[in-house]
Amino acid sequence: MPTEIVSAVLYENGKAAGEYGSADEIDAEVYTEASTETAVIEKTGNTPYEKYGKLTVLGRNLVGADGNPITLQGVSTHGIAWFPQYIDKEGFRTLRDNMNTDVIRLAVYSGVNEGYSKDLYEKVDEGVSYALELGMYAIIDWHVLENGNPNTDKENAKEFFTYMAQKYCDSENVLYEICNEPNGNVQWERDIKPYAEEIIKIIRQYDDDGIIIVGTPTWSQDVDIAAQSPIENQKNIMYAFHFYAATHGEALRNKLSSAVEAGLPVFVTEFGISEASGSGSINKEEADRWISFLRENNISCVCWNLSNKNELCALINPECNKTSDWDYSELTDSGKWLFDTYNNAE
Ligand code: IDC
């Protein structure tokens, strides 16, 4: 019996629509078929999953089970090979309850020189099960970065997504992000789209409707290019867009804006308020402009990164080794900005 159960209020558009249920009614709902063998789903009445349920893509919007557009707020782990300690259920709970976080992105760097190994599958499983238990969404991120072209490590990607889709086909809180940031000599039509079509086919063998997010050229900035030639004949596909507010402003926002106008479903699976290097400086004013734009357009976003690494984009102070229950003073400037911003969402 989970200890966190406090109510069984029904939610509609984020607003309480029902009365508190009895303990017996709650009990009956604790175990679901979608859970991994041991997962116990906590019902508090207002977990993100209880609010939104199964997600789908309608037009360019991410919509909840009731068909209304939703805007998720999220936090990304750093590479889980390097910072495995942040796969911590209590840490995720802290993000959910104190930082108004709906979704955790689990970043698996996919390059062999970036710590990739199949041993990380277990860590992903652990992260997904915590998210599931806490009623949060999880994005499984195949973090293409140093390897540039997603085709470089395609065989590993195929193996990875075969395992993940087989395992999570019934878990409605799981989203798949199939190539973080294609970069270098990589083109949408020639490289990324064929890669995506191949991986989507693999995922769809098992999971016929989970949301799949596809990276776009130039470190997931060229959503305008993807919008000219989106993936056809597939439902529940979204496109990744990334920005770092101390590097990117109006010019990049115009690209996003043109993709939005073209009707492309975009998910900001990574952003920071530092420079794109992850450090340098931070720009809160520009970050606020980005967030306003995202909220006006119902675009979900995930902030990089949950770690205490000594860099400006990390959310936890370098001298703080806690992996949950952070005080405000233990957050970096990025972390404090995120805390304030996420808690000021409607
Ligand atoms: C950065 C990390 C940093 C690490 C570097 C290389 O913050 O600690 O040394 O990657 O692995 C991205 C990438 C993301 C980057 C981040 C900041 O998706 O992996 O993380 N960034 O540079 N795109 C734009 C910025």
PDB file of N, CA, C and O and ligand atoms in Angstrom, residues 78 82 109 114 143 145 180-181 244 270 276-278 304-305 309 311 313, ligand 1:
ATOM      1  N   HIS A  78      21.281  14.309 -16.664  1.00  0.00           N
ATOM      2  CA  HIS A  78      22.522  14.366 -17.440  1.00  0.00           C
ATOM      3  C   HIS A  78      22.680  12.946 -17.996  1.00  0.00           C
ATOM      4  O   HIS A  78      21.779  12.105 -17.846  1.00  0.00           O
ATOM      5  N   TRP A  82      27.036   8.784 -16.452  1.00  0.00           N
ATOM      6  CA  TRP A  82      27.929   9.618 -15.626  1.00  0.00           C
ATOM      7  C   TRP A  82      27.302  10.032 -14.303  1.00  0.00           C
ATOM      8  O   TRP A  82      27.987  10.267 -13.321  1.00  0.00           O
ATOM      9  N   TYR A 109      23.474   8.694 -23.519  1.00  0.00           N
ATOM     10  CA  TYR A 109      24.433   9.053 -24.577  1.00  0.00           C
ATOM     11  C   TYR A 109      24.711   7.803 -25.397  1.00  0.00           C
ATOM     12  O   TYR A 109      25.005   6.740 -24.846  1.00  0.00           O
ATOM     13  N   GLU A 114      31.149   7.940 -25.355  1.00  0.00           N
ATOM     14  CA  GLU A 114      30.388   8.764 -24.402  1.00  0.00           C
ATOM     15  C   GLU A 114      29.720   7.888 -23.340  1.00  0.00           C
ATOM     16  O   GLU A 114      28.662   8.219 -22.824  1.00  0.00           O
ATOM     17  N   HIS A 143      20.578   9.563 -26.911  1.00  0.00           N
ATOM     18  CA  HIS A 143      21.249  10.855 -26.944  1.00  0.00           C
ATOM     19  C   HIS A 143      22.377  10.888 -27.973  1.00  0.00           C
ATOM     20  O   HIS A 143      23.546  10.719 -27.647  1.00  0.00           O
ATOM     21  N   LEU A 145      24.933  12.688 -29.967  1.00  0.00           N
ATOM     22  CA  LEU A 145      25.605  13.995 -29.854  1.00  0.00           C
ATOM     23  C   LEU A 145      26.953  13.928 -30.570  1.00  0.00           C
ATOM     24  O   LEU A 145      27.080  14.346 -31.709  1.00  0.00           O
ATOM     25  N   ASN A 180      18.653  12.497 -30.161  1.00  0.00           N
ATOM     26  CA  ASN A 180      18.733  13.790 -29.493  1.00  0.00           C
ATOM     27  C   ASN A 180      19.068  14.960 -30.423  1.00  0.00           C
ATOM     28  O   ASN A 180      18.238  15.826 -30.648  1.00  0.00           O
ATOM     29  N   GLU A 181      20.287  14.987 -30.935  1.00  0.00           N
ATOM     30  CA  GLU A 181      20.724  16.148 -31.714  1.00  0.00           C
ATOM     31  C   GLU A 181      21.600  15.751 -32.892  1.00  0.00           C
ATOM     32  O   GLU A 181      22.837  15.764 -32.786  1.00  0.00           O
ATOM     33  N   TYR A 244      19.244  27.151 -26.196  1.00  0.00           N
ATOM     34  CA  TYR A 244      19.975  27.590 -24.999  1.00  0.00           C
ATOM     35  C   TYR A 244      19.913  29.111 -24.992  1.00  0.00           C
ATOM     36  O   TYR A 244      20.431  29.763 -25.904  1.00  0.00           O
ATOM     37  N   GLU A 270      14.815  19.551 -24.905  1.00  0.00           N
ATOM     38  CA  GLU A 270      15.989  20.037 -24.180  1.00  0.00           C
ATOM     39  C   GLU A 270      16.110  21.543 -24.342  1.00  0.00           C
ATOM     40  O   GLU A 270      15.999  22.072 -25.446  1.00  0.00           O
ATOM     41  N   ALA A 276      24.969  27.482 -25.294  1.00  0.00           N
ATOM     42  CA  ALA A 276      24.840  26.120 -25.822  1.00  0.00           C
ATOM     43  C   ALA A 276      25.977  25.217 -25.342  1.00  0.00           C
ATOM     44  O   ALA A 276      25.839  23.987 -25.313  1.00  0.00           O
ATOM     45  N   SER A 277      27.078  25.808 -24.933  1.00  0.00           N
ATOM     46  CA  SER A 277      28.195  25.017 -24.395  1.00  0.00           C
ATOM     47  C   SER A 277      27.832  24.397 -23.046  1.00  0.00           C
ATOM     48  O   SER A 277      28.529  23.530 -22.547  1.00  0.00           O
ATOM     49  N   GLY A 278      26.768  24.887 -22.450  1.00  0.00           N
ATOM     50  CA  GLY A 278      26.379  24.417 -21.119  1.00  0.00           C
ATOM     51  C   GLY A 278      26.874  25.339 -20.014  1.00  0.00           C
ATOM     52  O   GLY A 278      26.483  25.204 -18.863  1.00  0.00           O
ATOM     53  N   TRP A 304      17.589  20.910 -19.337  1.00  0.00           N
ATOM     54  CA  TRP A 304      18.856  20.222 -19.152  1.00  0.00           C
ATOM     55  C   TRP A 304      19.649  20.935 -18.057  1.00  0.00           C
ATOM     56  O   TRP A 304      19.826  22.149 -18.217  1.00  0.00           O
ATOM     57  N   ASN A 305      20.162  20.384 -16.965  1.00  0.00           N
ATOM     58  CA  ASN A 305      20.171  18.997 -16.618  1.00  0.00           C
ATOM     59  C   ASN A 305      20.176  18.790 -15.106  1.00  0.00           C
ATOM     60  O   ASN A 305      20.637  19.649 -14.341  1.00  0.00           O
ATOM     61  N   LYS A 309      26.957  18.849 -11.643  1.00  0.00           N
ATOM     62  CA  LYS A 309      28.202  19.097 -12.380  1.00  0.00           C
ATOM     63  C   LYS A 309      28.518  20.597 -12.333  1.00  0.00           C
ATOM     64  O   LYS A 309      27.616  21.431 -12.329  1.00  0.00           O
ATOM     65  N   GLU A 311      28.831  23.257 -13.957  1.00  0.00           N
ATOM     66  CA  GLU A 311      28.534  23.939 -15.222  1.00  0.00           C
ATOM     67  C   GLU A 311      27.225  24.705 -15.037  1.00  0.00           C
ATOM     68  O   GLU A 311      26.387  24.316 -14.217  1.00  0.00           O
ATOM     69  N   CYS A 313      24.530  25.067 -16.710  1.00  0.00           N
ATOM     70  CA  CYS A 313      23.229  24.482 -17.042  1.00  0.00           C
ATOM     71  C   CYS A 313      22.786  23.418 -16.044  1.00  0.00           C
ATOM     72  O   CYS A 313      21.644  22.955 -16.107  1.00  0.00           O
TER      73      CYS A 313
HETATM   74  C1  IDC B   1      26.623  18.745 -22.257  1.00  0.00           C
HETATM   75  C2  IDC B   1      26.810  18.544 -20.762  1.00  0.00           C
HETATM   76  C3  IDC B   1      28.276  18.536 -20.442  1.00  0.00           C
HETATM   77  C4  IDC B   1      28.974  17.482 -21.283  1.00  0.00           C
HETATM   78  C5  IDC B   1      28.686  17.739 -22.762  1.00  0.00           C
HETATM   79  C6  IDC B   1      29.282  16.673 -23.668  1.00  0.00           C
HETATM   80  O1  IDC B   1      26.102  19.549 -20.072  1.00  0.00           O
HETATM   81  O2  IDC B   1      28.478  18.289 -19.068  1.00  0.00           O
HETATM   82  O3  IDC B   1      30.367  17.544 -21.071  1.00  0.00           O
HETATM   83  O4  IDC B   1      27.282  17.740 -22.972  1.00  0.00           O
HETATM   84  O5  IDC B   1      28.725  15.435 -23.412  1.00  0.00           O
HETATM   85  C7  IDC B   1      23.314  19.886 -25.909  1.00  0.00           C
HETATM   86  C8  IDC B   1      23.410  18.429 -25.710  1.00  0.00           C
HETATM   87  C9  IDC B   1      23.808  18.080 -24.305  1.00  0.00           C
HETATM   88  C10 IDC B   1      24.866  19.064 -23.809  1.00  0.00           C
HETATM   89  C11 IDC B   1      24.197  20.439 -23.696  1.00  0.00           C
HETATM   90  C12 IDC B   1      25.095  21.532 -23.109  1.00  0.00           C
HETATM   91  O6  IDC B   1      22.235  17.732 -26.067  1.00  0.00           O
HETATM   92  O7  IDC B   1      24.287  16.764 -24.279  1.00  0.00           O
HETATM   93  O8  IDC B   1      25.258  18.644 -22.527  1.00  0.00           O
HETATM   94  N1  IDC B   1      23.734  20.812 -25.013  1.00  0.00           N
HETATM   95  O9  IDC B   1      26.228  21.715 -23.881  1.00  0.00           O
HETATM   96  N2  IDC B   1      22.856  20.508 -26.969  1.00  0.00           N
HETATM   97  C13 IDC B   1      23.002  21.836 -26.787  1.00  0.00           C
HETATM   98  C14 IDC B   1      23.561  22.046 -25.556  1.00  0.00           C
END
